[in-house]
Coordinates of N, CA and C in Angstrom, one line a residue:
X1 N 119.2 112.9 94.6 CA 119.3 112.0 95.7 C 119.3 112.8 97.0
X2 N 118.4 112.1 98.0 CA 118.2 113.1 99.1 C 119.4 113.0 99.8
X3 N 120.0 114.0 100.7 CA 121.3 113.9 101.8 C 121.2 113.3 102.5
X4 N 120.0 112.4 103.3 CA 120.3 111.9 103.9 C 120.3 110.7 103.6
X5 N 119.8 110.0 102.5 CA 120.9 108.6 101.8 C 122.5 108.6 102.0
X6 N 123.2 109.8 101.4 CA 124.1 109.8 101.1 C 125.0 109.8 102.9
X7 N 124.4 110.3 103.8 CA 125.0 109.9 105.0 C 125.1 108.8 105.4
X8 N 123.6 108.2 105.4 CA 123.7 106.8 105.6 C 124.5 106.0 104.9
X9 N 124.9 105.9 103.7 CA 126.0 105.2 103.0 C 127.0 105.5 103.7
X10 N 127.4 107.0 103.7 CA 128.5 107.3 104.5 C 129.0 106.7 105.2
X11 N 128.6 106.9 106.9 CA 128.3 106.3 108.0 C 128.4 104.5 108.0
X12 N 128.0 104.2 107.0 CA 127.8 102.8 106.8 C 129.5 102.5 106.4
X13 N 129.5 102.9 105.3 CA 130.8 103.0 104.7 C 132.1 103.4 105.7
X14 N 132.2 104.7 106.6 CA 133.5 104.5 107.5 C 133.2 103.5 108.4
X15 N 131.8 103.3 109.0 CA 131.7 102.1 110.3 C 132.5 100.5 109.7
X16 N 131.8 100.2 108.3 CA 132.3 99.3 108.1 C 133.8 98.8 107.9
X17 N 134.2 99.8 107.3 CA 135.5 100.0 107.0 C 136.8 100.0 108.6
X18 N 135.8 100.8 109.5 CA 136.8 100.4 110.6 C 136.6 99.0 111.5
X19 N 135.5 98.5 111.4 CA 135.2 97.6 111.5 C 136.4 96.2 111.2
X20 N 136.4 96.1 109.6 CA 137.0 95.6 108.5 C 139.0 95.8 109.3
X21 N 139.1 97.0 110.2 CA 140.3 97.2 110.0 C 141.0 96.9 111.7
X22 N 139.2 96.3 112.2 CA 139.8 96.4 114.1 C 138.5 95.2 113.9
X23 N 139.2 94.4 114.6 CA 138.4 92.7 115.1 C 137.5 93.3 116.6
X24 N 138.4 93.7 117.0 CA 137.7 94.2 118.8 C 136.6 94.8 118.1
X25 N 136.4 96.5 116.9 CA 135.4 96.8 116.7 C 134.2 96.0 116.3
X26 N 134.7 94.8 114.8 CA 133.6 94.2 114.6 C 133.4 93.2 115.5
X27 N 133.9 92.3 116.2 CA 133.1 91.4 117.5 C 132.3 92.5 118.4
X28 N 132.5 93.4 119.1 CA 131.4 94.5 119.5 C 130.4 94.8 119.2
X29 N 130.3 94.9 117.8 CA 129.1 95.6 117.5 C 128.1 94.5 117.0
X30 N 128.9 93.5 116.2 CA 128.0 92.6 115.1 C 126.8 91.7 116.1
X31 N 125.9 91.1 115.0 CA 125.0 90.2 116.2 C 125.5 89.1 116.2
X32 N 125.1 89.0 117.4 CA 125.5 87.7 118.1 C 124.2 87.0 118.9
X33 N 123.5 86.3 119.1 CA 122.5 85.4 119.9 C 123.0 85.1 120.9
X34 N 124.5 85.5 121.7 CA 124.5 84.5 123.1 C 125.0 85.9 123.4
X35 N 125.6 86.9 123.1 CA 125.6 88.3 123.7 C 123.9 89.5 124.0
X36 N 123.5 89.3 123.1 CA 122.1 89.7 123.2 C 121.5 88.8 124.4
X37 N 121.2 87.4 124.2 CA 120.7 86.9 125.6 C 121.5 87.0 126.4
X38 N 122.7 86.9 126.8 CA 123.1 86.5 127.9 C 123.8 87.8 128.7
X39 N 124.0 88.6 128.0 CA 124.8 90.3 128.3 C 124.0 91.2 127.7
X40 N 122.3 91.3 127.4 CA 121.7 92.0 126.9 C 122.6 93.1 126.0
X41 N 123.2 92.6 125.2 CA 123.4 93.8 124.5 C 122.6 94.5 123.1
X42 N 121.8 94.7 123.7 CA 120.5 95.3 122.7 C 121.2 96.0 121.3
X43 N 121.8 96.4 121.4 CA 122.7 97.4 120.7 C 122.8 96.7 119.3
X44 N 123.3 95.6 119.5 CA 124.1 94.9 118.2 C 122.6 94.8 117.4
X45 N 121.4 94.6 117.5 CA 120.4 94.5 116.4 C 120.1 95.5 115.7
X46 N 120.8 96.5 116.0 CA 120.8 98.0 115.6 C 122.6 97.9 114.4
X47 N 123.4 98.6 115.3 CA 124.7 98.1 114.9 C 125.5 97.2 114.0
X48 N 124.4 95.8 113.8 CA 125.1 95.0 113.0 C 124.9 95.4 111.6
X49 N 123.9 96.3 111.2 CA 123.2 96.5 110.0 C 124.3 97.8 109.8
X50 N 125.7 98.3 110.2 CA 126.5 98.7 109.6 C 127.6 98.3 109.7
X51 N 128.1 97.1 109.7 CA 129.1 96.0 109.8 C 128.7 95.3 108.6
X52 N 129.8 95.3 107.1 CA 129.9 94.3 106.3 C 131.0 93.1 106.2
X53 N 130.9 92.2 106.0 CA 132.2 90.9 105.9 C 133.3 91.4 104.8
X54 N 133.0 92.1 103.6 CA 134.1 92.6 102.9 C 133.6 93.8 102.0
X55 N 134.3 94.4 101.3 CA 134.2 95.6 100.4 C 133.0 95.4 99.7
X56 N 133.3 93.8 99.1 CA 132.3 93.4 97.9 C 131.0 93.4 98.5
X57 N 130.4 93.1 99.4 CA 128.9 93.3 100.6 C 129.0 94.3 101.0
X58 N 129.4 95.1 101.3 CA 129.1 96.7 101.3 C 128.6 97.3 100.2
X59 N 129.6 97.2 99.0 CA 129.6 97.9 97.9 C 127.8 97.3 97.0
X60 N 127.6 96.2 97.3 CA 126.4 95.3 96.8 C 125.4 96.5 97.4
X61 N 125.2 96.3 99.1 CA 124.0 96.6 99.7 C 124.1 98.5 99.6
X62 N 125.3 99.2 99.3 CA 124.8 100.4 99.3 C 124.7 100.4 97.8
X63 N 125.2 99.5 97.0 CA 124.7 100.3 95.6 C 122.9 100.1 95.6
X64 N 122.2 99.0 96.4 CA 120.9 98.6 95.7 C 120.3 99.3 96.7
X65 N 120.8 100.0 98.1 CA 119.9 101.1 98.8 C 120.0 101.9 98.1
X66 N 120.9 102.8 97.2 CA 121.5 103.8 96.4 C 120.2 104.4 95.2
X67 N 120.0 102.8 94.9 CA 119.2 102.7 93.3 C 117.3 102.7 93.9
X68 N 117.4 102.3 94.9 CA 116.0 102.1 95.2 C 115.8 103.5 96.0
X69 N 116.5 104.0 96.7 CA 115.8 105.0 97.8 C 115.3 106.1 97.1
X70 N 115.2 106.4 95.9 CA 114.5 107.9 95.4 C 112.9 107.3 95.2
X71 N 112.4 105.9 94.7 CA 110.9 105.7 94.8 C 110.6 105.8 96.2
X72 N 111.2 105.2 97.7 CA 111.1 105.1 98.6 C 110.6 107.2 98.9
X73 N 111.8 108.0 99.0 CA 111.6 109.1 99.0 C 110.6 109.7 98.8
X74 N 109.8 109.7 97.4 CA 109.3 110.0 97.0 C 108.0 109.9 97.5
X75 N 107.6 108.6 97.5 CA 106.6 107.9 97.9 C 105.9 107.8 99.6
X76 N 107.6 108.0 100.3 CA 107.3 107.9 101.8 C 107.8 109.2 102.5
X77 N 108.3 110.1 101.7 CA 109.3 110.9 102.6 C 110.7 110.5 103.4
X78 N 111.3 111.5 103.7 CA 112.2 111.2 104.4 C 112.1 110.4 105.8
X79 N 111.3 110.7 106.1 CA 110.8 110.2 107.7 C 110.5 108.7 107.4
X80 N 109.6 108.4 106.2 CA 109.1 107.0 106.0 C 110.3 106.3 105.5
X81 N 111.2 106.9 104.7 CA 112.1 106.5 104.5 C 113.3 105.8 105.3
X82 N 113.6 106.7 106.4 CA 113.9 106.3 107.7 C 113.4 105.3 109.0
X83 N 112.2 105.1 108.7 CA 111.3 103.8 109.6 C 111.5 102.7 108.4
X84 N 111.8 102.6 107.3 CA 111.4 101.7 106.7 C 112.9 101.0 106.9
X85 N 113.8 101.6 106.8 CA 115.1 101.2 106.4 C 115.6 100.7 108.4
X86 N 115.4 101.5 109.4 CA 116.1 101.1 110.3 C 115.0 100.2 111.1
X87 N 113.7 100.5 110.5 CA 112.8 99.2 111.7 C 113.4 97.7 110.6
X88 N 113.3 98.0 109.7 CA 113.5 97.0 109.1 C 114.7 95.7 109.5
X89 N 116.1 96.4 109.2 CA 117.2 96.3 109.9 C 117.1 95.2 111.6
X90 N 116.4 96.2 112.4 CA 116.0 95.8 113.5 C 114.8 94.7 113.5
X91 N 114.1 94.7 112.3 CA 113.3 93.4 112.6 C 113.7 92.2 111.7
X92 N 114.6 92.3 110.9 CA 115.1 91.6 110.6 C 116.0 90.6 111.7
X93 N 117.0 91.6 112.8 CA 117.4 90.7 113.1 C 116.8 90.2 114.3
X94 N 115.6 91.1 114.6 CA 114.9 90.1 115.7 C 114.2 89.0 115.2
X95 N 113.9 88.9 114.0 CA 113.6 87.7 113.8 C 114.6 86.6 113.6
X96 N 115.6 87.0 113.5 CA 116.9 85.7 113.5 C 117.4 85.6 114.9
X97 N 117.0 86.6 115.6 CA 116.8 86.3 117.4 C 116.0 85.2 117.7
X98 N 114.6 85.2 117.2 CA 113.8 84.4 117.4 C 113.9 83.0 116.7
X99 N 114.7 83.1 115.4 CA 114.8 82.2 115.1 C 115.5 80.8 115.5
X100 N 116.7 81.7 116.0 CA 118.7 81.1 116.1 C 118.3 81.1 118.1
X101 N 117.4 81.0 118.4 CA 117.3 81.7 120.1 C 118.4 80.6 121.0
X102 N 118.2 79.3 120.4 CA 119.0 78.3 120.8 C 120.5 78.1 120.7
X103 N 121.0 78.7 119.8 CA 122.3 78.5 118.7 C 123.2 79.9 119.1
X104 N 123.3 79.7 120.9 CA 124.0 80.8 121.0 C 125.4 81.8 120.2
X105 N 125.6 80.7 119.3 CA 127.2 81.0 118.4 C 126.8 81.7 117.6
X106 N 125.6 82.0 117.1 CA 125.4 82.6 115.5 C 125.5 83.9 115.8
X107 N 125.9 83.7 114.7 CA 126.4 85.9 114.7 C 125.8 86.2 113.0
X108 N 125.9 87.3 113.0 CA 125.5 88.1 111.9 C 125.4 89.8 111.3
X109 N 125.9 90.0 110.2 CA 126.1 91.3 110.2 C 126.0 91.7 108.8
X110 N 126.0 93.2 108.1 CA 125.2 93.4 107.4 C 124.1 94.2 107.0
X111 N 123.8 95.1 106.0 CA 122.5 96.1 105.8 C 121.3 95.0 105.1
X112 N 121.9 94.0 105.0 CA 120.9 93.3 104.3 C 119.1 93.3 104.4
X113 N 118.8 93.3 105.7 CA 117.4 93.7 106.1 C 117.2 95.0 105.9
X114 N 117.6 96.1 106.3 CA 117.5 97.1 105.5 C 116.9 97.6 104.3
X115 N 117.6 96.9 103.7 CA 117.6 97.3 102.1 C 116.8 96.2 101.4
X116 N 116.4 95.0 102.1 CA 115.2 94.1 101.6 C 114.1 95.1 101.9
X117 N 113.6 95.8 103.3 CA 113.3 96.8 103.2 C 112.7 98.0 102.6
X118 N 113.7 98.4 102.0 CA 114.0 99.5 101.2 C 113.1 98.8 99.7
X119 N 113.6 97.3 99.2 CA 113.4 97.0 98.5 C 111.8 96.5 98.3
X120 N 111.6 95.8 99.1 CA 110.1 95.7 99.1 C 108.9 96.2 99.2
X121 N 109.4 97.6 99.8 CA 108.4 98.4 100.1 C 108.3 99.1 99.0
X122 N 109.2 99.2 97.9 CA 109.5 99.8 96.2 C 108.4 99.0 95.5
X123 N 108.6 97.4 95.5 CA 107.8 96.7 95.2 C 106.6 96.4 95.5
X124 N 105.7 96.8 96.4 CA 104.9 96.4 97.0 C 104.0 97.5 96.8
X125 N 104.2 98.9 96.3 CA 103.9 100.2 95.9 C 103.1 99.3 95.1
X126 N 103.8 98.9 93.5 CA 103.0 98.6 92.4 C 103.3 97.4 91.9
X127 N 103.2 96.0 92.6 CA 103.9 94.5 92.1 C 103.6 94.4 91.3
X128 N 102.1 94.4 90.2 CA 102.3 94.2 88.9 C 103.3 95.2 87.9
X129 N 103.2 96.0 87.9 CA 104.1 96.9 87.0 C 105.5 97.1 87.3
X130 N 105.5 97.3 88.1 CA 107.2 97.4 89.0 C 108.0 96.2 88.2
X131 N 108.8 96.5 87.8 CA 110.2 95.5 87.6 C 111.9 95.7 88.2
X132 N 112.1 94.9 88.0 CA 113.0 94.4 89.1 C 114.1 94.2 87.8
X133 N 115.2 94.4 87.6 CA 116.6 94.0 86.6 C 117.4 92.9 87.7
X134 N 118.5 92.7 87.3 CA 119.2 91.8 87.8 C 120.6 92.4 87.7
X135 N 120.9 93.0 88.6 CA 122.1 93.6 88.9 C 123.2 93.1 87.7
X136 N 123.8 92.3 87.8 CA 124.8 91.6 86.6 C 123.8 91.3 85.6
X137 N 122.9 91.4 84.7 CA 122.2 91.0 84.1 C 121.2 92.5 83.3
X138 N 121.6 93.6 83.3 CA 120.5 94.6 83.2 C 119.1 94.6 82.3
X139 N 119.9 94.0 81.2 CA 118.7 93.8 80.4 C 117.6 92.3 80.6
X140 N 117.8 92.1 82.0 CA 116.7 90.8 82.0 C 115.7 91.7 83.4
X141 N 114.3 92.4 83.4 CA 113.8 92.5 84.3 C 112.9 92.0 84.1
X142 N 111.9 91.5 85.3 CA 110.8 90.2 85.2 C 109.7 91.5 86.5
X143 N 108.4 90.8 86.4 CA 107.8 91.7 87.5 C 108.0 91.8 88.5
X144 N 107.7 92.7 89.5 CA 108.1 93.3 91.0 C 107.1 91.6 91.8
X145 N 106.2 91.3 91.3 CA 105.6 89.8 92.3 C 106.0 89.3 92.2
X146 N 106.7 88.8 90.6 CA 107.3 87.6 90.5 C 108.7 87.4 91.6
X147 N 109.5 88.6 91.1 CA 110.9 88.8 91.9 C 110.6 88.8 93.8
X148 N 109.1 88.8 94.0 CA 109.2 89.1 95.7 C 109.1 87.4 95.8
X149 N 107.8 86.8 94.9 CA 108.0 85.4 95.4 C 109.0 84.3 95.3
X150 N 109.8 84.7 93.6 CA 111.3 84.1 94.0 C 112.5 84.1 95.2
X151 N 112.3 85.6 95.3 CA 113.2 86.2 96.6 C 112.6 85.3 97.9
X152 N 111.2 85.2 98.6 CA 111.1 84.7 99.7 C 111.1 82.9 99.5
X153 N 110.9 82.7 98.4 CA 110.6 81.3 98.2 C 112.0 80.8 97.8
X154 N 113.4 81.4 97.9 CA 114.7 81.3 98.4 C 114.8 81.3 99.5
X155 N 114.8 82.4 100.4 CA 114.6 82.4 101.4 C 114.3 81.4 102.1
X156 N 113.1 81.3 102.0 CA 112.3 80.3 102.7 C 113.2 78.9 102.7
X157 N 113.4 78.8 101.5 CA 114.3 77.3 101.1 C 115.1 77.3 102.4
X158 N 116.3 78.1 102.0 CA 117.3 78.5 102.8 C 117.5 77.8 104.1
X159 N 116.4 78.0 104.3 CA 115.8 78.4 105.8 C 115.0 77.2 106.5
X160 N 114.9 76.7 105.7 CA 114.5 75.1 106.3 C 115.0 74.0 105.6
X161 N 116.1 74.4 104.6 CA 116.9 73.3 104.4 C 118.4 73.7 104.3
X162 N 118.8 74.5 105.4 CA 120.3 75.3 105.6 C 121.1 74.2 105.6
X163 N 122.6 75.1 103.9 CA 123.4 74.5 104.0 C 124.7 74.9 104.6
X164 N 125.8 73.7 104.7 CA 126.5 74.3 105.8 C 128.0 75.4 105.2
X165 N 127.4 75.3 103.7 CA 128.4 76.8 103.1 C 127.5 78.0 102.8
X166 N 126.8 78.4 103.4 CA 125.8 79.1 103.3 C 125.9 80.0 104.2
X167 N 126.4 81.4 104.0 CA 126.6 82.3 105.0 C 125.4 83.1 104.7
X168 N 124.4 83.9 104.1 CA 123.6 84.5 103.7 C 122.9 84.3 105.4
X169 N 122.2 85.4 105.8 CA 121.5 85.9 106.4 C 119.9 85.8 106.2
X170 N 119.6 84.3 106.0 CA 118.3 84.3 105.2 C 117.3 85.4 106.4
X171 N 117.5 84.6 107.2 CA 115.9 85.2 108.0 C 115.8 86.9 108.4
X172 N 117.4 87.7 108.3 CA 117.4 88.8 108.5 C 116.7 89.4 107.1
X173 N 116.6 89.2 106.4 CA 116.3 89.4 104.8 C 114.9 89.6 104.8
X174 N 114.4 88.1 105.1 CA 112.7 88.0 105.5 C 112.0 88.6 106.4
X175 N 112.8 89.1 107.4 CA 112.1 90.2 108.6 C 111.8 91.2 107.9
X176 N 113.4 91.8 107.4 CA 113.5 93.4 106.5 C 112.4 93.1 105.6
X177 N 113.0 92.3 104.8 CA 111.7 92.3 103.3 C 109.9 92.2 104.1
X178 N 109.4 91.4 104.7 CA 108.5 91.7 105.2 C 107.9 92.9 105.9
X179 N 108.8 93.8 107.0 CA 108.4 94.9 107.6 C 108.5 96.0 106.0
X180 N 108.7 96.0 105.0 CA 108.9 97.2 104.1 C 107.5 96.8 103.4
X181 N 107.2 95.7 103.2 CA 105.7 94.9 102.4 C 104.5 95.5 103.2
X182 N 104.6 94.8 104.6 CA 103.2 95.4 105.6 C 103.3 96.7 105.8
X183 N 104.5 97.8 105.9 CA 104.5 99.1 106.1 C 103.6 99.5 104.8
X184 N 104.1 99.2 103.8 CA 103.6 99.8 102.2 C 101.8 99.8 102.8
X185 N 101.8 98.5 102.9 CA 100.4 98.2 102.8 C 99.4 99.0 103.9
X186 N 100.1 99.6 105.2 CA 99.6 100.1 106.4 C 99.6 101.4 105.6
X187 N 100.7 101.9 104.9 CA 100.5 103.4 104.5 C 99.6 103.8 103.4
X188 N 99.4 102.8 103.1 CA 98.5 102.7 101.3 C 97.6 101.5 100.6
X189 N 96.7 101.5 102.0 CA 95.8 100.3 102.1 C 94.9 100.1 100.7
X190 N 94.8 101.6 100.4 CA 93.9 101.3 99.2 C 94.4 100.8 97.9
X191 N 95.8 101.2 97.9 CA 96.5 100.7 97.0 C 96.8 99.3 97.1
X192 N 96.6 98.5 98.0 CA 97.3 97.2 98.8 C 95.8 96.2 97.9
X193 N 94.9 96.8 98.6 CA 93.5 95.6 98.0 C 93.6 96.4 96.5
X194 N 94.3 97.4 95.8 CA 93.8 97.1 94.2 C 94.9 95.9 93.8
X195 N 96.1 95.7 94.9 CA 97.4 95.1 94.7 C 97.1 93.3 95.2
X196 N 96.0 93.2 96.2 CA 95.4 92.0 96.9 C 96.4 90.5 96.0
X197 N 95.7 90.7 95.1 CA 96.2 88.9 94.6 C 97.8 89.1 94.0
X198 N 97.9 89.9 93.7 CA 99.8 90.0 93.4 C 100.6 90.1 94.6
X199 N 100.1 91.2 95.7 CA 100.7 90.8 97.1 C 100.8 89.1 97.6
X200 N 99.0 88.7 97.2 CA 99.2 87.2 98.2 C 100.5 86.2 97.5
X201 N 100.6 86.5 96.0 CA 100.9 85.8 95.3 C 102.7 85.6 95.9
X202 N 103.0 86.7 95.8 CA 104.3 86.7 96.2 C 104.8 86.6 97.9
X203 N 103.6 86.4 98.5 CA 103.7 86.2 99.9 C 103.4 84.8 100.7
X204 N 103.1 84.1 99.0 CA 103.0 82.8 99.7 C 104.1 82.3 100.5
X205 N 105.1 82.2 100.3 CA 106.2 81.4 100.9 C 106.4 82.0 102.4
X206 N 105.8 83.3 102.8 CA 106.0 83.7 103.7 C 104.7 82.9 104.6
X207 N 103.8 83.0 104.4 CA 102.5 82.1 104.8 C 102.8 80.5 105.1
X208 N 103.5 79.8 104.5 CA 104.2 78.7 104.6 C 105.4 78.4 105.4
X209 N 106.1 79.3 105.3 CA 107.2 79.3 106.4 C 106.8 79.8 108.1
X210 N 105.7 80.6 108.0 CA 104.6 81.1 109.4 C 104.1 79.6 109.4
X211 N 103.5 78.9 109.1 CA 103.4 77.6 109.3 C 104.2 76.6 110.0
X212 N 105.5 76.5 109.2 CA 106.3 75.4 109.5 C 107.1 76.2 110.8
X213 N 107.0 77.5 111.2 CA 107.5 77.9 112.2 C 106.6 77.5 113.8
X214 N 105.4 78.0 113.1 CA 104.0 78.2 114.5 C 103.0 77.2 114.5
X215 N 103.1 76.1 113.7 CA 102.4 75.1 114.1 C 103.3 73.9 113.9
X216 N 104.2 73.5 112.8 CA 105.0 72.4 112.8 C 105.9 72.7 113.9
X217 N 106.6 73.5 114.3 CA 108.0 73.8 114.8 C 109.2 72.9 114.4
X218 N 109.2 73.6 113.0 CA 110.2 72.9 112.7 C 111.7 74.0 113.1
X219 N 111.4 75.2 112.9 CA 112.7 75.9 113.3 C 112.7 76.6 114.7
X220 N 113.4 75.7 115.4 CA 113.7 76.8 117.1 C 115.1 77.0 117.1

């Protein structure tokens, strides 16, 4: 495991934790939609991606950056490793910026984009062959496409028929998981067209929801 995973857990791990132990810290840093517009606080789309809501969401998102980042490594280097995981983060929550743009109250916090990130860009290497287990479930893994178009075609649900006990961060998810898919594909084009109909396959829901975004408007 390279060192600088293990910082970034780190780092994640005391930020959160003081967070978790001072209200003033986590209202500061987490995102918020009427702070970002209205007090530009640029900062929090960066910041919120080391703020978790409890132990158990920490402990979740660093174990599955933990388990994924050595294909990432490998594959991308340290450096790519690092664009993948913090552009991610950050476009995750600019797209719940663009989403929520109206809904000044929404806040949000969490590595979740990140590590969709982290995760998809794992996936997106080799979607047919790649498998995916199920955290509480080990012995059930299904293919790396199958698992991307389940995962967005939740998402997507989520997200145009949001419920009101439903704290999950869909659209931060779908930024992250998207920027780690198109990176893969910008870094390893040739690999992407032998990957062509397993990428589209699991990117339908994303194509559909760019729809009901930019031509229906159904979500502002």
């Amino acid at each position: 495991m390279n060192i600088i995973v293990i910082i970034i857990i780190a780092i994640t791990c005391i930020i959160s934790y003081m967070a978790l132990n001072d209200m003033r810290v986590f209202e500061k840093y987490k995102f918020n939609v009427g702070a970002i517009q209205h007090r530009k606080e640029y900062f929090r789309l960066l910041t919120a991606g080391f703020l978790h809501a409890d132990f158990m969401h920490l402990a979740l998102n660093m174990y599955v950056l933990y388990m994924f980042s050595p294909a990432i490594l490998y594959s991308f280097g340290v450096s790519g490793f690092l664009i993948i995981y913090v552009a991610s983060i950050l476009l995750g929550n600019l797209f719940s910026l663009l989403i929520y743009k109206n809904q000044a109250w929404y806040s949000a916090i969490g590595a979740s984009g990140g590590v969709a990130g982290i995760i998809f860009a794992s996936v997106s290497l080799n979607p047919a062959l790649a498998e995916i287990g199920i955290i509480f479930i080990p012995f059930l893994r299904i293919p790396g496409f199958i698992f991307g178009l389940l995962y967005f075609g939740y998402s997507v649900y989520s997200m145009l028929k949001p419920r009101s006990n439903d704290n999950i961060g869909h659209a931060a998810h779908l930024g992250g998981a998207f920027f780690g898919l198109v990176y893969t594909v910008i870094i390893y084009p040739e690999n992407a067209l032998q990957n062509i109909v397993f990428l589209l396959i699991m990117s339908l829901p994303l194509i559909y929801l760019a729809y009901e975004i930019f031509v229906r408007k159904r979500i502002n």
